[in-house]
mmCIF file of C-alpha atoms in Angstrom:
data_model
loop_
_atom_site.group_PDB
_atom_site.id
_atom_site.type_symbol
_atom_site.label_atom_id
_atom_site.label_comp_id
_atom_site.label_asym_id
_atom_site.label_seq_id
_atom_site.Cartn_x
_atom_site.Cartn_y
_atom_site.Cartn_z
ATOM 1 C CA UNK A 1 -0.010 0.095 0.138
ATOM 2 C CA UNK A 2 2.870 2.391 0.881
ATOM 3 C CA UNK A 3 4.695 1.441 -2.423
ATOM 4 C CA UNK A 4 1.386 2.350 -4.373
ATOM 5 C CA UNK A 5 1.183 5.866 -2.699
ATOM 6 C CA UNK A 6 4.809 6.428 -3.651
ATOM 7 C CA UNK A 7 4.178 5.262 -7.364
ATOM 8 C CA UNK A 8 1.180 7.653 -7.279
ATOM 9 C CA UNK A 9 3.160 10.485 -5.716
ATOM 10 C CA UNK A 10 6.096 9.939 -8.386
ATOM 11 C CA UNK A 11 3.293 9.809 -11.199
ATOM 12 C CA UNK A 12 1.902 13.128 -9.996
ATOM 13 C CA UNK A 13 5.690 14.635 -10.022
ATOM 14 C CA UNK A 14 6.213 13.365 -13.261
ATOM 15 C CA UNK A 15 2.989 14.958 -14.808
ATOM 16 C CA UNK A 16 3.838 18.515 -13.175
ATOM 17 C CA UNK A 17 7.250 18.127 -14.423
ATOM 18 C CA UNK A 18 6.280 17.684 -17.898
ATOM 19 C CA UNK A 19 3.769 20.331 -17.665
ATOM 20 C CA UNK A 20 6.337 22.678 -16.540
ATOM 21 C CA UNK A 21 8.643 21.410 -19.093
ATOM 22 C CA UNK A 22 6.147 21.958 -21.880
ATOM 23 C CA UNK A 23 5.351 25.458 -20.540
ATOM 24 C CA UNK A 24 9.022 26.440 -20.479
ATOM 25 C CA UNK A 25 9.523 25.057 -24.045
ATOM 26 C CA UNK A 26 6.517 27.271 -25.337
ATOM 27 C CA UNK A 27 8.090 30.507 -23.353
ATOM 28 C CA UNK A 28 11.497 30.119 -24.877
ATOM 29 C CA UNK A 29 10.064 31.578 -27.980
ATOM 30 C CA UNK A 30 8.152 34.419 -26.454
ATOM 31 C CA UNK A 31 9.257 37.935 -25.503
ATOM 32 C CA UNK A 32 8.806 38.224 -21.785
ATOM 33 C CA UNK A 33 8.114 41.808 -21.874
ATOM 34 C CA UNK A 34 5.401 42.224 -24.717
ATOM 35 C CA UNK A 35 4.409 38.422 -24.613
ATOM 36 C CA UNK A 36 4.470 38.254 -28.541
ATOM 37 C CA UNK A 37 6.970 36.025 -30.159
ATOM 38 C CA UNK A 38 10.735 36.958 -29.836
ATOM 39 C CA UNK A 39 13.467 36.615 -32.499
ATOM 40 C CA UNK A 40 13.787 32.921 -32.090
ATOM 41 C CA UNK A 41 10.239 32.228 -32.467
ATOM 42 C CA UNK A 42 9.659 34.711 -35.301
ATOM 43 C CA UNK A 43 12.783 32.893 -37.228
ATOM 44 C CA UNK A 44 11.028 29.433 -36.775
ATOM 45 C CA UNK A 45 7.671 30.859 -37.943
ATOM 46 C CA UNK A 46 9.524 32.503 -40.986
ATOM 47 C CA UNK A 47 11.121 29.409 -41.985
ATOM 48 C CA UNK A 48 7.662 27.468 -41.663
ATOM 49 C CA UNK A 49 6.204 30.211 -43.595
ATOM 50 C CA UNK A 50 8.713 29.964 -46.489
ATOM 51 C CA UNK A 51 8.448 26.222 -46.447
ATOM 52 C CA UNK A 52 4.785 26.414 -46.973
ATOM 53 C CA UNK A 53 4.915 29.201 -49.655
ATOM 54 C CA UNK A 54 7.450 27.037 -51.544
ATOM 55 C CA UNK A 55 5.471 24.063 -51.332
ATOM 56 C CA UNK A 56 1.813 25.019 -52.004
ATOM 57 C CA UNK A 57 2.434 28.205 -53.942
ATOM 58 C CA UNK A 58 0.427 30.342 -51.274
ATOM 59 C CA UNK A 59 1.167 34.131 -50.531
ATOM 60 C CA UNK A 60 2.477 35.803 -47.549
ATOM 61 C CA UNK A 61 4.212 38.956 -46.469
ATOM 62 C CA UNK A 62 6.693 40.179 -43.842
ATOM 63 C CA UNK A 63 6.037 43.650 -42.355
ATOM 64 C CA UNK A 64 9.211 44.970 -40.652
ATOM 65 C CA UNK A 65 8.413 47.539 -38.186
ATOM 66 C CA UNK A 66 10.912 50.258 -36.507
ATOM 67 C CA UNK A 67 9.497 52.827 -34.053
ATOM 68 C CA UNK A 68 9.935 56.171 -34.748
ATOM 69 C CA UNK A 69 10.561 58.539 -31.824
ATOM 70 C CA UNK A 70 11.299 55.761 -29.385
ATOM 71 C CA UNK A 71 14.657 56.828 -28.138
ATOM 72 C CA UNK A 72 13.321 59.972 -26.644
ATOM 73 C CA UNK A 73 10.964 58.164 -24.488
ATOM 74 C CA UNK A 74 13.780 56.133 -22.881
ATOM 75 C CA UNK A 75 16.180 59.166 -22.633
ATOM 76 C CA UNK A 76 13.446 61.708 -21.235
ATOM 77 C CA UNK A 77 11.048 59.455 -19.256
ATOM 78 C CA UNK A 78 13.314 56.211 -18.547
ATOM 79 C CA UNK A 79 12.992 52.566 -19.557
ATOM 80 C CA UNK A 80 9.984 51.991 -17.431
ATOM 81 C CA UNK A 81 8.186 54.364 -19.557
ATOM 82 C CA UNK A 82 9.754 52.713 -22.677
ATOM 83 C CA UNK A 83 8.705 49.111 -21.591
ATOM 84 C CA UNK A 84 5.143 50.386 -21.196
ATOM 85 C CA UNK A 85 5.059 51.803 -24.588
ATOM 86 C CA UNK A 86 6.481 48.483 -26.185
ATOM 87 C CA UNK A 87 3.921 46.573 -24.435
ATOM 88 C CA UNK A 88 1.276 49.008 -25.819
ATOM 89 C CA UNK A 89 2.605 48.822 -29.211
ATOM 90 C CA UNK A 90 2.802 45.012 -29.179
ATOM 91 C CA UNK A 91 -0.965 44.643 -28.011
ATOM 92 C CA UNK A 92 -1.787 47.256 -30.730
ATOM 93 C CA UNK A 93 -0.241 45.274 -33.507
ATOM 94 C CA UNK A 94 -1.831 42.052 -32.160
ATOM 95 C CA UNK A 95 -5.157 43.607 -32.180
ATOM 96 C CA UNK A 96 -4.813 44.705 -35.826
ATOM 97 C CA UNK A 97 -3.904 41.568 -37.429
ATOM 98 C CA UNK A 98 -5.647 38.270 -37.918
ATOM 99 C CA UNK A 99 -5.429 35.408 -35.448
ATOM 100 C CA UNK A 100 -3.408 33.206 -38.215
ATOM 101 C CA UNK A 101 -0.723 36.154 -38.628
ATOM 102 C CA UNK A 102 2.193 36.310 -36.757
ATOM 103 C CA UNK A 103 3.390 39.082 -34.390
ATOM 104 C CA UNK A 104 7.057 39.243 -32.771
ATOM 105 C CA UNK A 105 9.332 41.505 -31.286
ATOM 106 C CA UNK A 106 12.855 41.387 -32.878
ATOM 107 C CA UNK A 107 14.535 43.389 -30.164
ATOM 108 C CA UNK A 108 14.862 46.910 -29.056
ATOM 109 C CA UNK A 109 12.185 48.890 -30.820
ATOM 110 C CA UNK A 110 11.785 46.661 -33.976
ATOM 111 C CA UNK A 111 8.780 44.215 -34.664
ATOM 112 C CA UNK A 112 7.824 42.001 -37.314
ATOM 113 C CA UNK A 113 4.560 40.763 -38.583
ATOM 114 C CA UNK A 114 4.147 37.591 -40.866
ATOM 115 C CA UNK A 115 0.772 38.299 -42.988
ATOM 116 C CA UNK A 116 -0.893 35.168 -44.630
ATOM 117 C CA UNK A 117 -2.726 34.994 -47.936
ATOM 118 C CA UNK A 118 -2.037 38.693 -48.931
ATOM 119 C CA UNK A 119 -1.224 40.149 -52.388
ATOM 120 C CA UNK A 120 1.335 43.049 -52.417
ATOM 121 C CA UNK A 121 -1.574 45.832 -52.350
ATOM 122 C CA UNK A 122 -3.227 44.259 -49.438
ATOM 123 C CA UNK A 123 0.352 43.830 -47.518
ATOM 124 C CA UNK A 124 1.313 47.504 -48.303
ATOM 125 C CA UNK A 125 -2.178 48.667 -47.032
ATOM 126 C CA UNK A 126 -1.977 46.651 -43.894
ATOM 127 C CA UNK A 127 1.567 47.827 -43.505
ATOM 128 C CA UNK A 128 0.007 51.397 -43.605
ATOM 129 C CA UNK A 129 -2.823 50.317 -41.191
ATOM 130 C CA UNK A 130 -0.075 49.102 -38.675
ATOM 131 C CA UNK A 131 1.739 52.555 -38.770
ATOM 132 C CA UNK A 132 -1.458 54.207 -38.033
ATOM 133 C CA UNK A 133 -2.157 51.792 -35.048
ATOM 134 C CA UNK A 134 1.296 52.471 -33.629
ATOM 135 C CA UNK A 135 0.761 56.281 -33.827
ATOM 136 C CA UNK A 136 -2.595 55.786 -32.675
ATOM 137 C CA UNK A 137 -1.534 54.257 -29.367
ATOM 138 C CA UNK A 138 -0.797 57.004 -26.903
ATOM 139 C CA UNK A 139 0.551 55.766 -23.509
ATOM 140 C CA UNK A 140 -0.007 58.064 -20.448
ATOM 141 C CA UNK A 141 3.107 58.086 -18.128
ATOM 142 C CA UNK A 142 2.908 60.487 -15.246
ATOM 143 C CA UNK A 143 1.622 63.901 -16.477
ATOM 144 C CA UNK A 144 2.754 63.053 -20.284
ATOM 145 C CA UNK A 145 1.312 61.516 -23.138
ATOM 146 C CA UNK A 146 3.822 59.353 -25.012
ATOM 147 C CA UNK A 147 3.262 58.901 -28.734
ATOM 148 C CA UNK A 148 5.478 57.330 -30.998
ATOM 149 C CA UNK A 149 5.251 56.551 -34.689
ATOM 150 C CA UNK A 150 6.234 53.640 -36.954
ATOM 151 C CA UNK A 151 8.186 53.085 -40.145
ATOM 152 C CA UNK A 152 6.975 49.839 -41.883
ATOM 153 C CA UNK A 153 8.731 48.042 -44.774
ATOM 154 C CA UNK A 154 6.663 45.212 -46.629
ATOM 155 C CA UNK A 155 7.938 42.435 -48.919
ATOM 156 C CA UNK A 156 6.316 39.368 -50.251
ATOM 157 C CA UNK A 157 7.799 36.138 -49.497
ATOM 158 C CA UNK A 158 9.079 34.063 -52.454
ATOM 159 C CA UNK A 159 9.250 30.238 -53.059
ATOM 160 C CA UNK A 160 13.150 30.624 -53.404
ATOM 161 C CA UNK A 161 13.874 33.069 -50.364
ATOM 162 C CA UNK A 162 15.732 31.983 -47.437
ATOM 163 C CA UNK A 163 15.026 33.699 -44.057
ATOM 164 C CA UNK A 164 17.983 36.001 -44.293
ATOM 165 C CA UNK A 165 16.849 37.208 -47.909
ATOM 166 C CA UNK A 166 13.506 38.086 -46.667
ATOM 167 C CA UNK A 167 14.680 39.707 -43.492
ATOM 168 C CA UNK A 168 17.448 42.026 -45.397
ATOM 169 C CA UNK A 169 14.746 42.881 -48.123
ATOM 170 C CA UNK A 170 12.236 43.898 -45.444
ATOM 171 C CA UNK A 171 14.685 45.932 -43.302
ATOM 172 C CA UNK A 172 16.080 47.716 -46.622
ATOM 173 C CA UNK A 173 12.082 48.345 -47.168
ATOM 174 C CA UNK A 174 11.599 49.720 -43.602
ATOM 175 C CA UNK A 175 14.478 51.997 -43.825
ATOM 176 C CA UNK A 176 13.329 53.314 -47.568
ATOM 177 C CA UNK A 177 10.006 54.022 -45.687
ATOM 178 C CA UNK A 178 11.748 55.698 -42.841
ATOM 179 C CA UNK A 179 13.644 57.960 -45.291
ATOM 180 C CA UNK A 180 10.564 58.761 -47.223
ATOM 181 C CA UNK A 181 8.800 59.815 -44.057
ATOM 182 C CA UNK A 182 11.490 62.013 -43.028
ATOM 183 C CA UNK A 183 11.874 63.198 -46.401
ATOM 184 C CA UNK A 184 8.210 64.374 -46.501
ATOM 185 C CA UNK A 185 8.329 65.708 -42.955
ATOM 186 C CA UNK A 186 5.123 64.052 -42.261
ATOM 187 C CA UNK A 187 2.865 65.366 -39.773
ATOM 188 C CA UNK A 188 2.517 62.246 -37.462
ATOM 189 C CA UNK A 189 6.386 62.295 -37.404
ATOM 190 C CA UNK A 190 6.443 66.151 -36.217
ATOM 191 C CA UNK A 191 3.746 65.542 -34.023
ATOM 192 C CA UNK A 192 5.234 62.449 -32.043
ATOM 193 C CA UNK A 193 8.440 64.649 -31.304
ATOM 194 C CA UNK A 194 6.152 67.423 -29.801
ATOM 195 C CA UNK A 195 4.318 64.963 -27.844
ATOM 196 C CA UNK A 196 7.178 62.913 -26.554
ATOM 197 C CA UNK A 197 8.678 65.938 -24.976
ATOM 198 C CA UNK A 198 5.802 66.959 -22.708
#
């Protein structure tokens, strides 16, 4: 009887340990601050997406997002404020994509979104909508309202692409978009600089 009780106790411990291991394995791919995928999880999903595009001829796009005006948030209000802004931006991105799409924080103030079953026109429109969603996510911090913008570069995934190819193209597209927005001196870029300094 005592042996049976010990076996039951060990079986319960084993179940608990397995559940904990599964939870830890899942968390390895999640950014602990924003609760979206981290770079490791994103790269896994990107490889999976490229394999799917190659095998089935489906369409997918990568939107590479860099926040505009984020550094002044950290510089003027501290990293606590920056963390709150990053959490709010991640949540806004998740709210503005489909459940089948993938949102990740690649590090610092860079995010990526994998979009499924989109053409170039729809992907570009979604990138613009995500820029607007970021700008439309003000964060209250003490007596300030913190507003940042975003520059989003978008590329379609091709059957012959490697993950490095897609990321490099998307990164280049994001910098082109950032330069375009600076060159136009768009209202959102001016307004975010004004609001962050409050």
